[in-house]
Coordinates of C-alpha atoms in Angstrom, one line a residue:
X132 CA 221.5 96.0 432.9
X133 CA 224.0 94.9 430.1
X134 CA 226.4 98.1 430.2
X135 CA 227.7 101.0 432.5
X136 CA 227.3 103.5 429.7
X137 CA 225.4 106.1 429.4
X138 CA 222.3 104.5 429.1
X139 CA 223.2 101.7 431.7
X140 CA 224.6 103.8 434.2
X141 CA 221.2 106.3 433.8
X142 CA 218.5 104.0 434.2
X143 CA 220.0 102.4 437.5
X144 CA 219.8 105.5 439.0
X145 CA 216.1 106.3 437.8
X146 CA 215.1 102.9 439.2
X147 CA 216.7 103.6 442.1
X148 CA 215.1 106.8 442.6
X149 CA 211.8 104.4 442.7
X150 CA 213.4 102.0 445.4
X151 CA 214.2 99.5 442.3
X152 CA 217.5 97.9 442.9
X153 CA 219.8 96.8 440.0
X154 CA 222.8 94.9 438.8
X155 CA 225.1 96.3 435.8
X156 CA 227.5 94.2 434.2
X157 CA 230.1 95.4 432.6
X158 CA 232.8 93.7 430.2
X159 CA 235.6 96.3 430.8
X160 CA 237.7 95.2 433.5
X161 CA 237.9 98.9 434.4
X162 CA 235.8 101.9 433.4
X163 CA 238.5 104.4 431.2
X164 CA 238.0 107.2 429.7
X165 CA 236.7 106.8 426.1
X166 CA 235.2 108.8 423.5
X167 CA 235.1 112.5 422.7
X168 CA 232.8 115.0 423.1
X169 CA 229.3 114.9 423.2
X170 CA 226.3 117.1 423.4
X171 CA 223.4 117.3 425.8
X172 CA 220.2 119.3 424.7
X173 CA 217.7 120.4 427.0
X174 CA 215.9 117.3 426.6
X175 CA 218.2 115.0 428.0
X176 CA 219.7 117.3 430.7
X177 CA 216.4 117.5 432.3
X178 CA 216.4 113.8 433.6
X179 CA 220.1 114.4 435.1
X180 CA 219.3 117.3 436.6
X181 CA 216.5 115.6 438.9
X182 CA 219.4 112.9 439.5
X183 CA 221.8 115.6 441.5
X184 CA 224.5 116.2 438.4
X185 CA 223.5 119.6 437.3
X186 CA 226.4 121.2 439.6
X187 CA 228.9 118.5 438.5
X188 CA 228.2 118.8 434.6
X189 CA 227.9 122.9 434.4
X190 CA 231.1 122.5 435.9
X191 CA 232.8 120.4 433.3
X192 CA 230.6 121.5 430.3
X193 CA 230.1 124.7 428.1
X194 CA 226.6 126.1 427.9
X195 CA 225.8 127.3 424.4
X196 CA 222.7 129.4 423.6
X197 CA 222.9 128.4 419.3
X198 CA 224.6 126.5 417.3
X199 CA 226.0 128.4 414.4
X200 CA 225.6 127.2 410.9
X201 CA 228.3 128.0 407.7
X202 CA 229.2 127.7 404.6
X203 CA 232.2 125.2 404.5
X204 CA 234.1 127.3 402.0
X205 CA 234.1 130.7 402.8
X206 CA 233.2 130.2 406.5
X207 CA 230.6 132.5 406.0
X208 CA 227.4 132.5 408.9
X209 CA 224.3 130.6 407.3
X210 CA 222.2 130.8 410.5
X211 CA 222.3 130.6 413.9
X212 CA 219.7 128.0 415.6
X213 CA 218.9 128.2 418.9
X214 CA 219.4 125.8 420.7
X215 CA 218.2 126.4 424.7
X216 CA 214.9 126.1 426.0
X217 CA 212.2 128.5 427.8
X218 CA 212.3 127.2 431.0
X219 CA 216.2 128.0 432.1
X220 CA 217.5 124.2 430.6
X221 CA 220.5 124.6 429.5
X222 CA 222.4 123.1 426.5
X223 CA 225.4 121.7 426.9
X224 CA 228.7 120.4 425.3
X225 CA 231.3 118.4 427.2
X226 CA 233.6 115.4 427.2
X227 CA 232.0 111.8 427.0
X228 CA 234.5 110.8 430.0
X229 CA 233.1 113.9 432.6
X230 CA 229.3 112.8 432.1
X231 CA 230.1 108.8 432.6
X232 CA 232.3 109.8 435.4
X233 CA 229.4 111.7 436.8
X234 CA 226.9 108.9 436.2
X235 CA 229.2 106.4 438.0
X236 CA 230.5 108.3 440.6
X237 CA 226.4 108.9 441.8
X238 CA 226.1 105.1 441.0
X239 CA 229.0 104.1 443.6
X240 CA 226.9 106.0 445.9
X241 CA 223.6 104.1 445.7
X242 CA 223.0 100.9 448.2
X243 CA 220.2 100.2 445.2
X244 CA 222.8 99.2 442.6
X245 CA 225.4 96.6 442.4
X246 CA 228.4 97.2 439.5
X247 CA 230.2 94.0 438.5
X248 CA 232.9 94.6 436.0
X249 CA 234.7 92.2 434.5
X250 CA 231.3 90.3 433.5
X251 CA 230.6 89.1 430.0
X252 CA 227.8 87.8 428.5
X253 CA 228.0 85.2 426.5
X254 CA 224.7 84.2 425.5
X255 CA 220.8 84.4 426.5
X256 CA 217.9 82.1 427.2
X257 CA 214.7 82.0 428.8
X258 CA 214.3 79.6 431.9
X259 CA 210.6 79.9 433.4
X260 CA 209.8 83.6 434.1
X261 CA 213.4 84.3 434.8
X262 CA 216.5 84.7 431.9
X263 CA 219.7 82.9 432.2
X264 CA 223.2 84.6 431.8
X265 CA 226.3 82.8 431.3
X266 CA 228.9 84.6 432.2
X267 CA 233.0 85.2 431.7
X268 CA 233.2 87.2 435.0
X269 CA 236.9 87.7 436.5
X270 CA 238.4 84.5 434.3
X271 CA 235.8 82.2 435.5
X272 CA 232.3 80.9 434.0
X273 CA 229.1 82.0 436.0
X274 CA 225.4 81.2 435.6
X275 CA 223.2 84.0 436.5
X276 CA 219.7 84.0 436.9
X277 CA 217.3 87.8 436.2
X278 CA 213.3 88.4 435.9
X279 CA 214.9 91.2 433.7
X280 CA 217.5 92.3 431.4
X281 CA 218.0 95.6 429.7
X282 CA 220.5 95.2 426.7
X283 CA 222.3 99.0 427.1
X284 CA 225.6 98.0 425.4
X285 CA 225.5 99.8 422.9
X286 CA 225.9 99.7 419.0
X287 CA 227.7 96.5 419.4
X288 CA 225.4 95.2 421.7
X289 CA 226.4 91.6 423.2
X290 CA 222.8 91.4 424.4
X291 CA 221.9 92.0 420.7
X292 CA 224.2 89.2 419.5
X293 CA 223.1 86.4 421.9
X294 CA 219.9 86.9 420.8
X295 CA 220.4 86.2 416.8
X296 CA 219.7 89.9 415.8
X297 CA 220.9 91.8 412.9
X298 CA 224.2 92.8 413.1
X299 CA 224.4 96.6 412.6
X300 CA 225.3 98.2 408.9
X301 CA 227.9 100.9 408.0
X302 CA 226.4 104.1 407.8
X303 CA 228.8 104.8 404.7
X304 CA 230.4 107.8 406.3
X305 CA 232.8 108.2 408.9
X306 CA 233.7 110.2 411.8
X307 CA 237.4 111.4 412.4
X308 CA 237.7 112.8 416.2
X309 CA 240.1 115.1 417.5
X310 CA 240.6 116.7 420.3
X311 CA 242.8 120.5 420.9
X312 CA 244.3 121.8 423.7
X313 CA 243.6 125.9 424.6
X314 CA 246.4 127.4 423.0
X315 CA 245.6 125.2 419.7
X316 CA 242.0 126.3 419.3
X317 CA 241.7 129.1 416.6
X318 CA 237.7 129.1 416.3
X319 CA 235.6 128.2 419.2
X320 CA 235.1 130.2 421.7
X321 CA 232.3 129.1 423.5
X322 CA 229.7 128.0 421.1
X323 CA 229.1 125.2 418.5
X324 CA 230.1 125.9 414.9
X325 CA 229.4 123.7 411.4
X326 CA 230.5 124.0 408.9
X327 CA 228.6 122.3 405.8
X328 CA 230.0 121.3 402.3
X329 CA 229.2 118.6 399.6
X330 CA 229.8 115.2 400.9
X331 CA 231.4 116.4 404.0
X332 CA 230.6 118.3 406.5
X333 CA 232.7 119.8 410.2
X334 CA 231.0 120.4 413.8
X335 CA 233.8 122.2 416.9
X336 CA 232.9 122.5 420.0
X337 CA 234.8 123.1 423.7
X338 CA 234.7 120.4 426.1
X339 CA 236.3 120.0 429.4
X340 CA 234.9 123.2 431.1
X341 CA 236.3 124.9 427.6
X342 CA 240.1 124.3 428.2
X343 CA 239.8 121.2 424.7
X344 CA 238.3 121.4 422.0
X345 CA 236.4 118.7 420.1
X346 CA 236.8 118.6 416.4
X347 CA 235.2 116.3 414.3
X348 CA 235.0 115.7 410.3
X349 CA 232.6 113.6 409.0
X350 CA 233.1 112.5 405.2
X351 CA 232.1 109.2 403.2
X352 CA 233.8 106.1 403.8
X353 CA 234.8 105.6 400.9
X354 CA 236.8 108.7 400.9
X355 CA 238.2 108.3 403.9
X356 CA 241.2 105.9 402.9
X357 CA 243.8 108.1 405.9
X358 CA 244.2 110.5 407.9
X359 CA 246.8 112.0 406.5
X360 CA 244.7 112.9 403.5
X361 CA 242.3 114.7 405.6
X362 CA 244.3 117.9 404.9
X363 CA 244.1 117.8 401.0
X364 CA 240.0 117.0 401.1
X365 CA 239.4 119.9 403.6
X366 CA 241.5 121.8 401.4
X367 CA 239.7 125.6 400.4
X368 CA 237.7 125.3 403.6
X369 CA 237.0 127.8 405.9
X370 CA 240.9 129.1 406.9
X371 CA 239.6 129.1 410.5
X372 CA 238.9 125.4 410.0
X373 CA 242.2 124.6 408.0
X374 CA 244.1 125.8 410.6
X375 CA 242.2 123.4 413.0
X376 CA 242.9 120.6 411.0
X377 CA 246.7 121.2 410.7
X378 CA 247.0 122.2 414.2
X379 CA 245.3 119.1 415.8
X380 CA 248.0 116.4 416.7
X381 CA 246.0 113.3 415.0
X382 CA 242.6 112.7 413.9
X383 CA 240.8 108.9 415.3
X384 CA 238.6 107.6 412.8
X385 CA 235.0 106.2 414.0
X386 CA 233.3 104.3 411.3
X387 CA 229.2 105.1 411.8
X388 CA 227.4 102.1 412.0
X389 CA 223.1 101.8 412.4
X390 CA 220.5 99.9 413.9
X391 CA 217.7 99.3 411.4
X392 CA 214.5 100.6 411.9
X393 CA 212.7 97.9 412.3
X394 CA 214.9 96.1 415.2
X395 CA 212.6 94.3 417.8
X396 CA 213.0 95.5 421.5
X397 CA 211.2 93.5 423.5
X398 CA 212.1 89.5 423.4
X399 CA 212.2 86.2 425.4
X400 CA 208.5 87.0 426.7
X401 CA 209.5 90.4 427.4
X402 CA 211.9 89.2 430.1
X403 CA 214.7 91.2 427.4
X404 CA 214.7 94.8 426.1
X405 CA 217.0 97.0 424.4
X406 CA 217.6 100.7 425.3
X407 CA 219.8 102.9 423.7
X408 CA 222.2 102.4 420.9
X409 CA 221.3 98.7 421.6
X410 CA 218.0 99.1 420.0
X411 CA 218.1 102.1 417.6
X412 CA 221.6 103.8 417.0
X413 CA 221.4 106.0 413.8
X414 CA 223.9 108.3 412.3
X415 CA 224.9 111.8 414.2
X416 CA 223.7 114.1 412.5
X417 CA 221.3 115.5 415.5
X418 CA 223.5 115.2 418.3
X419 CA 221.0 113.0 420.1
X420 CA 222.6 109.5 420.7
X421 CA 223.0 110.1 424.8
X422 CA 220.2 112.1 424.7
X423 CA 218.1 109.1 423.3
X424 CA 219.8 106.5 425.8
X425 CA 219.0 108.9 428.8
X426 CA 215.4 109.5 427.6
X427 CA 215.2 106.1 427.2
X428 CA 216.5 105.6 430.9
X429 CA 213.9 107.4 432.1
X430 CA 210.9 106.4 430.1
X431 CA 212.0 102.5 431.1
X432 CA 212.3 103.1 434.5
X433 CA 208.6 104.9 435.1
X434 CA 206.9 102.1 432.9
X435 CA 208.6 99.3 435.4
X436 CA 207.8 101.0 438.4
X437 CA 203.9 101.9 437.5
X438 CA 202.8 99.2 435.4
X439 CA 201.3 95.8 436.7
X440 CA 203.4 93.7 434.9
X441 CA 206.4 93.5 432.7
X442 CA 204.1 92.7 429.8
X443 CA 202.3 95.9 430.3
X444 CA 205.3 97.6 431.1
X445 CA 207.3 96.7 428.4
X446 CA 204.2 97.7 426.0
X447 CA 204.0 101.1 427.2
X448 CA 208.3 101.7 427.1
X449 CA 207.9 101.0 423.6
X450 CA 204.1 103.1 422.5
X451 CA 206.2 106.0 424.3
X452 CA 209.5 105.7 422.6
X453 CA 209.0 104.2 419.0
X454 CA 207.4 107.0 417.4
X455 CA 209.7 109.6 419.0
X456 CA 212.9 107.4 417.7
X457 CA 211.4 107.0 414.2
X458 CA 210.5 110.7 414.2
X459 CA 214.0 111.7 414.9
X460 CA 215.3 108.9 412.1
X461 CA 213.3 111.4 409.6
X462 CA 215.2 114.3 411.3
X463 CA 218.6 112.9 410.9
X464 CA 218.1 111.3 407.5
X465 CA 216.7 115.3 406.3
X466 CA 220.0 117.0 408.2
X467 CA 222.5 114.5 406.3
X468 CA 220.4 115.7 402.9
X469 CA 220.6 119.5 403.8
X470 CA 224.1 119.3 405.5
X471 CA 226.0 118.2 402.0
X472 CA 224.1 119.9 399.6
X473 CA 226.2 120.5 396.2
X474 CA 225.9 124.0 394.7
X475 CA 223.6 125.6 393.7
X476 CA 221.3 123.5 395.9
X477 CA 222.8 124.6 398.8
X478 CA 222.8 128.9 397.5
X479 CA 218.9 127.7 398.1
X480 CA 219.3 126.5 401.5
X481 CA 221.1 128.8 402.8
X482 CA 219.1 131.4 401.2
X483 CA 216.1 129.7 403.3
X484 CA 218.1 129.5 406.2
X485 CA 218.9 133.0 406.8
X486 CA 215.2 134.4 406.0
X487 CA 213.7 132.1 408.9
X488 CA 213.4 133.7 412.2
X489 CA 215.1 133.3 415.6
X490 CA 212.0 131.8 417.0
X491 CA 211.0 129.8 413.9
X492 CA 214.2 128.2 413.8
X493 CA 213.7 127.4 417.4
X494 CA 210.4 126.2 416.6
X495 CA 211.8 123.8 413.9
X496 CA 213.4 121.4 417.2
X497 CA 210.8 122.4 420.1
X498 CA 209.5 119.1 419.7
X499 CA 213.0 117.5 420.5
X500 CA 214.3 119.6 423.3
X501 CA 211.4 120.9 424.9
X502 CA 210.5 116.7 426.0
X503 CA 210.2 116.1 429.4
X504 CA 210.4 112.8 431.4
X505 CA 207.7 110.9 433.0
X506 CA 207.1 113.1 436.1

């Protein structure tokens, strides 16, 4: 594997769960603490439950049971949607940092997989059955030599690059991240609030076993000329929200960027294939870009330990996991429509909203959190 991220870090583990041994290269020298928070839906936390990090991530995560949906103005409740599943999963929120520190600490522990930081890839190319990897590894030049590599680094992906692909395209928004202690949080509790606007739209959420909490404000790019301003365009928001805003000591901006839709996977005679961000990262508007990578993880794994053949495994990886990714694309393309609706349209939505049922709204994501990996 390319990467000791999320989706990196989860599909050594799967194979190793098989008796599949793997090497992860990482650029970093060392792994830090990036990112903010994150969300985990049923979905996902099903395949790290079965790797031995329930206990570990219910103990730096918040459980929420809905996510609760309102007007960005008056901070009036549009809806709640429900957001757990019928067999006990939970659905979580935490910090980035606590689930790749879970991932790697349960790496660390397996004989099956080797970590080698320090180790960039410069370039790709296909040598017989086997791909060769020039590498910048601890200041010095290396050649390795693998019947397989998985590209899991993300949006950016250096895999990606070395191959000639598409680099990835603004998603013409952006996402400014901050973070507030306990004594600054003024409207989460325990659950995960949005609040939705025209052009603009806010999601809070606690992290860190509920002690932060993770603000973020997503807006166009081409609005989002400072930080500073961030104040004046949130203006005659929600007062809860306001007072988030002013409180939090500085905002981090994270310009969106996507994979297009189209990306190839599978290259070099299927002796390469991208996972994760790597091969489809899309805007945020589901919460579902770990949750994607780790499903991925899992999906991988299984087809390389059961198929024949790489051919044949690589073949069914992608029958599995390409209509699934393109049916979520839809999903997140028809959440950034309905998120910044202008009034009146969204008087209609909400009107919409708040007539559905419990269960029906529940019904409108069973498809996406009730998945479950390859057994």
């Amino acid at each position: 594997m390319v990467g000791a991220g999320i989706a990196g870090l989860t599909l050594a583990l799967e194979l190793a769960r098989r008796g599949i041994g793997s090497t992860i290269l990482e650029r970093a020298h060392r792994l830090e603490e990036v990112g903010a928070g994150l969300q985990l839906s049923p979905n996902a936390l099903r395949v790290l439950w079965r790797l031995g990090l329930g206990d570990v991530l219910n103990a730096v995560g918040t459980s929420a049971a809905s996510v609760t949906l309102r007007d960005g103005r008056s901070g009036r409740r549009i809806a709640d949607v429900p957001v757990t599943a019928d067999d006990g999963t939970p659905y979580l929120a935490l910090h980035r940092a606590d689930l790749q520190g879970a991932l790697l600490t349960k790496v660390v522990q397996t004989e099956l997989i080797s970590l080698r930081l320090d180790s960039a890839v410069s370039a790709l190319s296909l040598d017989g059955d086997r791909v060769r990897l020039p590498l910048h590894a601890a200041g010095e030049a290396q050649d390795l030599a693998a019947a397989l590599v998985v590209g899991a680094d993300g949006v950016g992906s250096a895999v990606a690059a070395g191959l000639g692909l598409q680099d990835p395209a603004p998603a013409e928004a952006v996402a400014w991240r901050a973070t507030l202690r306990g004594d600054e949080q003024t409207a989460v509790s325990g659950g995960i609030e949005a609040w939705l606007g025209p052009r603009r739209h806010a999601v809070a959420y606690p992290i860190s076993s509920g002690r932060r909490t993770n603000l973020v404000l997503i807006e166009p790019a081409s609005d989002a000329q400072d930080p500073d301003g961030l104040r004046r365009r949130f203006a005659g928001w929600d007062e809860r929200l306001v007072a988030m805003i002013a409180r939090s000591a500085g905002f981090t901006a994270w310009p969106l960027r996507t994979i297009v839709s189209d990306r190839v996977w599978r290259h070099l005679d299927d002796r390469v294939v991208l996972i994760g961000d790597a091969g489809h990262a899309m805007p945020p508007y589901a919460a579902q870009g770990a949750g994607m990578a780790i499903e991925d993880a899992a999906v991988l794994a299984a087809s390389l330990a059961e198929a024949p053949d790489l051919h044949a495994a690589l073949a069914r990886y992608e029958s599995e996991r390409r209509p699934r990714i393109d049916r979520l694309r839809r999903r997140v393309a028809f959440h950034q429509r309905v998120y910044h609706l202008p009034r009146p349209l969204s008087l209609g939505r909400d009107v919409v909203l708040a007539l559905r049922k419990s269960d029906q709204l529940r019904q409108d994501l069973a498809w996406l959190y009730d998945w479950r990996p390859p057994a």
